[in-house]
Coordinates of C-alpha atoms and ligand atoms in Angstrom, one line a residue:
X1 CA 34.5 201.1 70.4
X2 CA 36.2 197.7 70.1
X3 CA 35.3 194.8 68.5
X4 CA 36.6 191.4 69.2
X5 CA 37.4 188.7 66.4
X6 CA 38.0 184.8 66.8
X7 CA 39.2 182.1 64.2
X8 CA 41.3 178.9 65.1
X9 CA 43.5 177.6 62.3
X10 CA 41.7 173.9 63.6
X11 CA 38.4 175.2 61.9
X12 CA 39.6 174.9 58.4
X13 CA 40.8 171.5 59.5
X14 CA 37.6 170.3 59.6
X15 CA 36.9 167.2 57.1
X16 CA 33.8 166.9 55.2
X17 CA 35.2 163.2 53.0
X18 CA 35.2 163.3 49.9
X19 CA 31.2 164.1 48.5
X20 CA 30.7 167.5 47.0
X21 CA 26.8 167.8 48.8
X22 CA 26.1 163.8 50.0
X23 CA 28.8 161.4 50.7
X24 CA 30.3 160.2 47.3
X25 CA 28.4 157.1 45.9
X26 CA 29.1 155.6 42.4
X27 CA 26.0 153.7 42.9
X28 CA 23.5 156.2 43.1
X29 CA 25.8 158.6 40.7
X30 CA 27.3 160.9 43.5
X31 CA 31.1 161.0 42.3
X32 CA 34.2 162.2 44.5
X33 CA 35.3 165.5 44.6
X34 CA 38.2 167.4 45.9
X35 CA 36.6 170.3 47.4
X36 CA 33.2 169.7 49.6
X37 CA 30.7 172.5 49.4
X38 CA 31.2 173.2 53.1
X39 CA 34.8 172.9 52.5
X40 CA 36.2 175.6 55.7
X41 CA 38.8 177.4 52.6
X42 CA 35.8 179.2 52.2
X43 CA 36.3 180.6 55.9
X44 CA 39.7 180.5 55.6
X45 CA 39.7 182.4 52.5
X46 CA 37.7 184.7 54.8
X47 CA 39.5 185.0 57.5
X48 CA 42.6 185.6 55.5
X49 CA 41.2 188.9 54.0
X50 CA 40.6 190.0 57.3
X51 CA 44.4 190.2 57.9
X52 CA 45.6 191.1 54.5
X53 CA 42.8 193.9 54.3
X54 CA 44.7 195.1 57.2
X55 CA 40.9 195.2 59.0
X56 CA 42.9 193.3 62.1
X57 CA 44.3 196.1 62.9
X58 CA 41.1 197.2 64.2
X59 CA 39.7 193.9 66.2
X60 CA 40.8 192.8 69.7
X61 CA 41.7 189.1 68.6
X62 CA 39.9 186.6 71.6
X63 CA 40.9 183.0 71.4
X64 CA 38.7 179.8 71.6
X65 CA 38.6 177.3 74.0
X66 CA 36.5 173.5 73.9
X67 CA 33.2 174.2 75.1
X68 CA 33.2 172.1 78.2
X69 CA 30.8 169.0 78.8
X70 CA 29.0 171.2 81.1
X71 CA 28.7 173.4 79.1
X72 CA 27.4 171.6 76.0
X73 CA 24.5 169.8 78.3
X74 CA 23.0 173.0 78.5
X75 CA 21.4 172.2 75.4
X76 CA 22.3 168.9 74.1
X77 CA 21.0 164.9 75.0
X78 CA 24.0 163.2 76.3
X79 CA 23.4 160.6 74.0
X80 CA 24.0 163.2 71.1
X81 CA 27.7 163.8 72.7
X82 CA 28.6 160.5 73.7
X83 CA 27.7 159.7 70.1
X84 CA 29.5 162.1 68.5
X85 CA 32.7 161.5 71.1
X86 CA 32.7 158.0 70.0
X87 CA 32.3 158.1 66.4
X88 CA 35.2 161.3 66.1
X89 CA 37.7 158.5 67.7
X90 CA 37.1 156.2 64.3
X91 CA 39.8 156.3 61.9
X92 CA 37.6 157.3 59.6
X93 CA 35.2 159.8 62.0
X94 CA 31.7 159.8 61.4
X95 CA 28.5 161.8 60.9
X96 CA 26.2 164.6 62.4
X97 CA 23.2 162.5 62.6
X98 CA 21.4 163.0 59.5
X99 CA 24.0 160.5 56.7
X100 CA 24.8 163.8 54.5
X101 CA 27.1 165.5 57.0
X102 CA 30.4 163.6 57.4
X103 CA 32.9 164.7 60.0
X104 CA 36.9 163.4 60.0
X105 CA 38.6 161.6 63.3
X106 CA 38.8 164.3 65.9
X107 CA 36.0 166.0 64.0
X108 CA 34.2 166.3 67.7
X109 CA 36.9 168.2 69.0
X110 CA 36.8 170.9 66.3
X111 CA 32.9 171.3 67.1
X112 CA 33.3 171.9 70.9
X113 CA 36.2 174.6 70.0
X114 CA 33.5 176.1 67.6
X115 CA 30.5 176.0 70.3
X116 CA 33.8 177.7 72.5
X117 CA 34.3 179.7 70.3
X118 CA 31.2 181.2 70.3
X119 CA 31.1 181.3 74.8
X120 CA 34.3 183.3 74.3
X121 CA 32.4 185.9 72.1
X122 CA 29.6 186.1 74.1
X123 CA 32.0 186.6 77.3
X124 CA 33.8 189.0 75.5
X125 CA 30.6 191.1 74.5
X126 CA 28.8 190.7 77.9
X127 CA 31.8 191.5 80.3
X128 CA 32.7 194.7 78.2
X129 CA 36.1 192.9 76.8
X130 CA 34.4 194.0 73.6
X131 CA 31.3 196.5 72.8
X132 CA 30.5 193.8 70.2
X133 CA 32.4 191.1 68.1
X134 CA 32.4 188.3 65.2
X135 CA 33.0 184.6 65.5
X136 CA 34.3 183.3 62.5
X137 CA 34.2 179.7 63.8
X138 CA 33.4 176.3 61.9
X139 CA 31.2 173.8 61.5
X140 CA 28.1 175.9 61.7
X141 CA 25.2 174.6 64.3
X142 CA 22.0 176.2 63.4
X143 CA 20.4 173.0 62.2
X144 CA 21.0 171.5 65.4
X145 CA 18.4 170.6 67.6
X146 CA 19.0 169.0 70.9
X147 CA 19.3 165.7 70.6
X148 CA 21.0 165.4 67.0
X149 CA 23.2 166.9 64.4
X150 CA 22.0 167.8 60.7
X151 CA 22.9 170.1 58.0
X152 CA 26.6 170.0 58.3
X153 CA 26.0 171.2 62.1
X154 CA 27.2 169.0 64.6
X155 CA 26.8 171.6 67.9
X156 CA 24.6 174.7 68.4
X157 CA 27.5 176.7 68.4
X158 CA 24.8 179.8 68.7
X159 CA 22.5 178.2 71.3
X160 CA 25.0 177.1 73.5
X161 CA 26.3 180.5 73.7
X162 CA 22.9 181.8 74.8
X163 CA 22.1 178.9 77.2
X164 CA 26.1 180.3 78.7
X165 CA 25.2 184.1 78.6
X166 CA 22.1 183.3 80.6
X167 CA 23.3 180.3 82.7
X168 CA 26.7 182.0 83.5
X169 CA 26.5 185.7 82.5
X170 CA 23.5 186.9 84.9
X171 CA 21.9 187.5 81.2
X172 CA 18.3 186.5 81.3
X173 CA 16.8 188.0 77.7
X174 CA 18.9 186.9 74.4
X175 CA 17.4 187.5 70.9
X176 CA 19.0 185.5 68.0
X177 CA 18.8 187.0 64.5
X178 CA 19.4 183.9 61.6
X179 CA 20.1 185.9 58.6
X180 CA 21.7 182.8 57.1
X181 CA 19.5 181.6 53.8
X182 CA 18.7 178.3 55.7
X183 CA 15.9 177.6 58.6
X184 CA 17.5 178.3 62.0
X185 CA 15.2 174.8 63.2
X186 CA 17.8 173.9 65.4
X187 CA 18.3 177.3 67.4
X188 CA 14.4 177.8 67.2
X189 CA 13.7 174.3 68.4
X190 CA 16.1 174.3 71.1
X191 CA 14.4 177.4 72.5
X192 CA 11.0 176.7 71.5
X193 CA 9.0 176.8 75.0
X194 CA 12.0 179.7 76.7
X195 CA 10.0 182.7 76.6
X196 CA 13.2 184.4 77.4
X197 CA 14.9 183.8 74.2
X198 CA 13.3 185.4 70.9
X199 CA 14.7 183.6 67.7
X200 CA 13.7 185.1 64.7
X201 CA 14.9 183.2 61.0
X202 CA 15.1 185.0 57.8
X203 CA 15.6 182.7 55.4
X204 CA 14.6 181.1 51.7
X205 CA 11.1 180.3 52.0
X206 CA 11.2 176.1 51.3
X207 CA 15.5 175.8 51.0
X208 CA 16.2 173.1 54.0
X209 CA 15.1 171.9 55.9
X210 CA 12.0 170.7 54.2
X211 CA 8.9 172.0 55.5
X212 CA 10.7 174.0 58.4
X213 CA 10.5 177.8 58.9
X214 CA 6.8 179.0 58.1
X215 CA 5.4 181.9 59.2
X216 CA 3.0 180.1 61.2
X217 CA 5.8 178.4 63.6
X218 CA 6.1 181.1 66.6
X219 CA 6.9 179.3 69.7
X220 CA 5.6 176.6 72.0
X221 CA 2.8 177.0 74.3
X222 CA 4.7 178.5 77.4
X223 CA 6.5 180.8 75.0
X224 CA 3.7 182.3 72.3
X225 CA 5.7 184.5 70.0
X226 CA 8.9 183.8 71.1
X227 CA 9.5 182.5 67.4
X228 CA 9.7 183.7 64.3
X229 CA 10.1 183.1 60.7
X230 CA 10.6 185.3 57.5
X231 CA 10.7 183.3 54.7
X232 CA 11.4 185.3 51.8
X233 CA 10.8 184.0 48.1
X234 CA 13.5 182.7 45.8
X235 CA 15.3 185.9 44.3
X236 CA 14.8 188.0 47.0
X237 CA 18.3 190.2 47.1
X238 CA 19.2 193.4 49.0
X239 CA 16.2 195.7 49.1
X240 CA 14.2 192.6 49.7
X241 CA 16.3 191.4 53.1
X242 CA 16.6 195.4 54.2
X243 CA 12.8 195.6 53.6
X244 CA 12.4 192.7 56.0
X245 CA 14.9 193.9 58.7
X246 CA 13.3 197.4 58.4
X247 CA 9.9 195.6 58.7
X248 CA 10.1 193.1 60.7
X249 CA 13.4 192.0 62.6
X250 CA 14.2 195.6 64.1
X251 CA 10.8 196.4 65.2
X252 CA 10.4 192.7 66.9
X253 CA 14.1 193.4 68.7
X254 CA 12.7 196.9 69.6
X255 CA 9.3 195.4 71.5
X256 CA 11.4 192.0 73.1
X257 CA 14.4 194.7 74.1
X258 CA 16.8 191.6 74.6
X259 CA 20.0 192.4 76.6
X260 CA 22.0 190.9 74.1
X261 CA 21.8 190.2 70.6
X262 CA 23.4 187.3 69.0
X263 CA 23.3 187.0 65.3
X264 CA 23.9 183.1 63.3
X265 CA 25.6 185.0 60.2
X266 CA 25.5 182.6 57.4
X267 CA 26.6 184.5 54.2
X268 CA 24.4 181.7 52.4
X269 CA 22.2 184.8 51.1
X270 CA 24.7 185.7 48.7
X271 CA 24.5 186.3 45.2
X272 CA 27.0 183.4 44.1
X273 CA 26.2 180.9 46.4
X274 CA 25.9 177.4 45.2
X275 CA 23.3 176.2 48.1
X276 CA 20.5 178.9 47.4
X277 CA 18.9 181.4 45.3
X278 CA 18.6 184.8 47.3
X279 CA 20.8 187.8 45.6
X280 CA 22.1 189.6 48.6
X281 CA 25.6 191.1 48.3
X282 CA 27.9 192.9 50.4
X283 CA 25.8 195.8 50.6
X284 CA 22.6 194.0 51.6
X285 CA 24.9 192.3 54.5
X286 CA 26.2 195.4 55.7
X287 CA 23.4 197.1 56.0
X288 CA 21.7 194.5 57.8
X289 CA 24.6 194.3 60.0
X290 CA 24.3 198.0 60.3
X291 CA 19.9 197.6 61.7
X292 CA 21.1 195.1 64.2
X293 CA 23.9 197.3 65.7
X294 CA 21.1 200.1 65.8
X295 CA 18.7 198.4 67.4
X296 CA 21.0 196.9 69.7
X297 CA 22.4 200.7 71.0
X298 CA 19.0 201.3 71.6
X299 CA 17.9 198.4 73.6
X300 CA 20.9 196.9 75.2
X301 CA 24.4 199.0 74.8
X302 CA 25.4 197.8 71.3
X303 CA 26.1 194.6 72.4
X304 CA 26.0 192.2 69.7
X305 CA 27.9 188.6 68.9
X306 CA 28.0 187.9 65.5
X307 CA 28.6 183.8 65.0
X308 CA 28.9 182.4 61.9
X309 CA 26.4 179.7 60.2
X310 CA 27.2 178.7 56.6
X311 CA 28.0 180.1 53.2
X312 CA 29.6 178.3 50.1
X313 CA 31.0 180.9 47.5
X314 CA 35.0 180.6 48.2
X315 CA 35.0 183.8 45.7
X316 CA 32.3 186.2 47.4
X317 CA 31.8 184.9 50.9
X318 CA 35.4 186.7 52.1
X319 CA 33.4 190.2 50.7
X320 CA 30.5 189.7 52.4
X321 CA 31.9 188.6 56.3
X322 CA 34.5 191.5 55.5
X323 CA 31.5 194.2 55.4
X324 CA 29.7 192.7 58.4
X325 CA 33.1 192.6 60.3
X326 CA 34.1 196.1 59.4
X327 CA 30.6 197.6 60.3
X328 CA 30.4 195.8 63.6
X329 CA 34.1 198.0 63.9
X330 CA 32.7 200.7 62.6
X331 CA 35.5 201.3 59.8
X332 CA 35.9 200.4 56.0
X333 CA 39.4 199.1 54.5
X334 CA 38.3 197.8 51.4
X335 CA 36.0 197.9 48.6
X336 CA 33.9 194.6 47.5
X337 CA 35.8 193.5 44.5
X338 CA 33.2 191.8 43.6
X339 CA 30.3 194.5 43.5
X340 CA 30.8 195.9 40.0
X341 CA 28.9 192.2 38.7
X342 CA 27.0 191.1 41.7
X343 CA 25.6 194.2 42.3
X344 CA 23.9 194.7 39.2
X345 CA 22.4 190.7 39.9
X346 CA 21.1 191.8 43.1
X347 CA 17.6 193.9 41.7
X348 CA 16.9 197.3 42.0
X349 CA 13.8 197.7 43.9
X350 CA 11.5 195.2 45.8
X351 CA 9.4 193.8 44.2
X352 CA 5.5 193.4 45.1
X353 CA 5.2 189.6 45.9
X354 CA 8.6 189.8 48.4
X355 CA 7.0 192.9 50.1
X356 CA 3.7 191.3 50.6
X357 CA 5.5 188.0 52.3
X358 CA 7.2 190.6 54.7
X359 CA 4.0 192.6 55.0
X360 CA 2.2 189.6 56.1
X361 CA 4.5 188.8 58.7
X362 CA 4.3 192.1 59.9
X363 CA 1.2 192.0 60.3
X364 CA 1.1 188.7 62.6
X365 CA 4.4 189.5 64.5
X366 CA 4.4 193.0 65.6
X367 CA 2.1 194.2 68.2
X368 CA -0.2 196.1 66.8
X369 CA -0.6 200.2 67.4
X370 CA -2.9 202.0 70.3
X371 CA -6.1 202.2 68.9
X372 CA -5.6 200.1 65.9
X373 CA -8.7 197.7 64.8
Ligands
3YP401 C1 22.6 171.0 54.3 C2 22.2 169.9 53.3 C3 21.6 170.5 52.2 C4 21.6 172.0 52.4 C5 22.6 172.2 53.5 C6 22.4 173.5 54.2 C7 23.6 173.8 55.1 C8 23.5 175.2 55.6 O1 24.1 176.1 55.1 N1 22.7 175.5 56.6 O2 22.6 176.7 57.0
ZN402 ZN1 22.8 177.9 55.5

């Protein structure tokens, strides 16, 4: 059992400006702050309690590398990259595509080592390097589609992974599993007509983008069902997300029996995030974390790359990737600090309109049983 783990000190380097959510503007009331929301301390602070935890000890440490040009066409418009190139060697850098997601001078470069990042996992997992591992990489990429940036994404760190496994790997079947609170649009879009790739998004029912992620989105015509969505109701917290992973995600993975499974791990769901109002703690994560791993030894040897998306609580963030990362390596070095408050926010049973948005889904997604009417 090994588990391989990547960070680059360059991802916490990444520079957001000077707006706490939009780009600062006095005229329209947005002031200056010192910390953005997608600050990378949050990752840092993550990474960090990976090595004072100790849980180092038990991961196989895998460095980045750029993703190359190549490599990044696999899923991107030129025009996207040449733009992006161009506007990272401004003094002042520039944006993702969509005005509300700034990126420093060299701000390009720390993208591709993200979207490397994320082909060195996926190398890692599908050569046997590593029965399965976790990415903690940064900027996210989930909100991008192929021809833009959005969402603080710049790259499809996640999708350009898959396009590699599949392009490079001899891997033809790749399900993606978006547990992070926001739409996976740009991951679903990307691979909207592949019947190959199964996306499926569990996320806030209406939290960004707007209009993005219904239930009724499930792939282009080539590719019927190869998408889909779970969007759960505000409030939803870690019987809710279990429910639908129970419900929905494992027995989808089960019929599409991927040979890999990559999952966009935003910790977004969490109780103290800023961004969203779901109530999942380090519990709800790690069991989550614990479906996909089962699933994934029945279908396709345990092989599972963990990437991560976004998530915005400096304090509880470093909790929650610490119990994915720990089940992934199948050991525990540390309690959640934290659980003694959020746990009690979280719920205690789930309730009768979260089941019924799951049970619905179900119902549309799963094939149905023998002899059923
Ligand atoms: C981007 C602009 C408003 C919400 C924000 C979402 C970023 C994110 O975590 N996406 O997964
Ligand atoms: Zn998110």
């Amino acid at each position: 059992m090994s588990t391989a783990y990547i960070w680059h000190e360059l991802f916490g380097w990444a520079d957001h400006g000077s707006g706490g959510l939009f780009p600062a503007d006095p005229a329209v009331g947005l002031q200056p702050i010192s910390h953005h929301v997608a600050h990378p301390d949050t990752k840092r602070r993550l990474h960090e309690l990976v090595v004072v935890s100790g849980l180092i000890d038990h991961l196989v440490r895998v460095a980045p590398r750029p993703a190359t040009e190549e490599e990044l066409l696999r899923v991107h418009a030129p025009e996207h990259l040449a733009r992006l190139e161009a506007e990272s060697a401004l003094p002042k850098g520039g944006d993702a595509g969509d005005g509300i997601s700034p990126f420093g001078k060299g701000g390009y470069d720390i993208a591709r080592l993200a979207a490397g990042g994320a082909i060195a996992l996926v190398e890692a997992v599908v050569t046997g390097q590593a029965d399965n591992g976790y990415a903690l990489v940064h900027p996210a990429g989930h909100h991008a589609p192929g021809h833009t940036g959005m969402g603080f994404c710049l790259l499809n760190n996640v999708a350009v992974a898959v396009a590699h496994a599949r392009a490079a790997l001899g891997v033809r079947r790749v399900a993606v599993v978006d547990w992070d609170v926001h739409h996976g649009n740009g991951t679903q879009s990307i691979f909207w007509d592949e019947p190959d790739v199964l996306t499926i998004s569990v996320h806030q029912d209406g939290c960004f983008p707007p209009d993005s992620g219904h239930l009724t989105e499930r792939g282009g015509p080539a590719a019927p069902g190869s998408a889909v969505n779970v969007p759960l109701p505000p409030g939803t917290g870690d019987f809710g997300y279990l429910y639908a992973f129970e419900h929905v995600v494992a027995p989808a993975l089960r019929a599409f029996a991927p040979e890999l499974i990559v999952v966009a791990s935003g910790f977004d769901p969490n109780a103290m995030d800023p961004l969203a109002r779901m109530l999942v703690t380090s519990r709800g994560f790690r069991g989550m974390a614990e479906q996909v791993l089962r699933v994934a030894e029945e279908v396709c040897g345990g092989r599972v790359a963990v990437v991560q998306e976004g998530g915005y609580s400096p304090h509880y963030v470093p909790f929650c990737g610490l119990a994915v990362i720990e089940t992934l390596a199948g050991v525990k070095v540390l309690d959640d600090a934290f659980f003694p408050v959020v746990g009690g926010m979280t719920g205690h049973e789930t309730t009768a309109h979260q089941k019924a948005l799951v049970d619905e889904v179900a119902a549309r997604v799963l094939p149905r049983p023998a002899g059923a009417v």
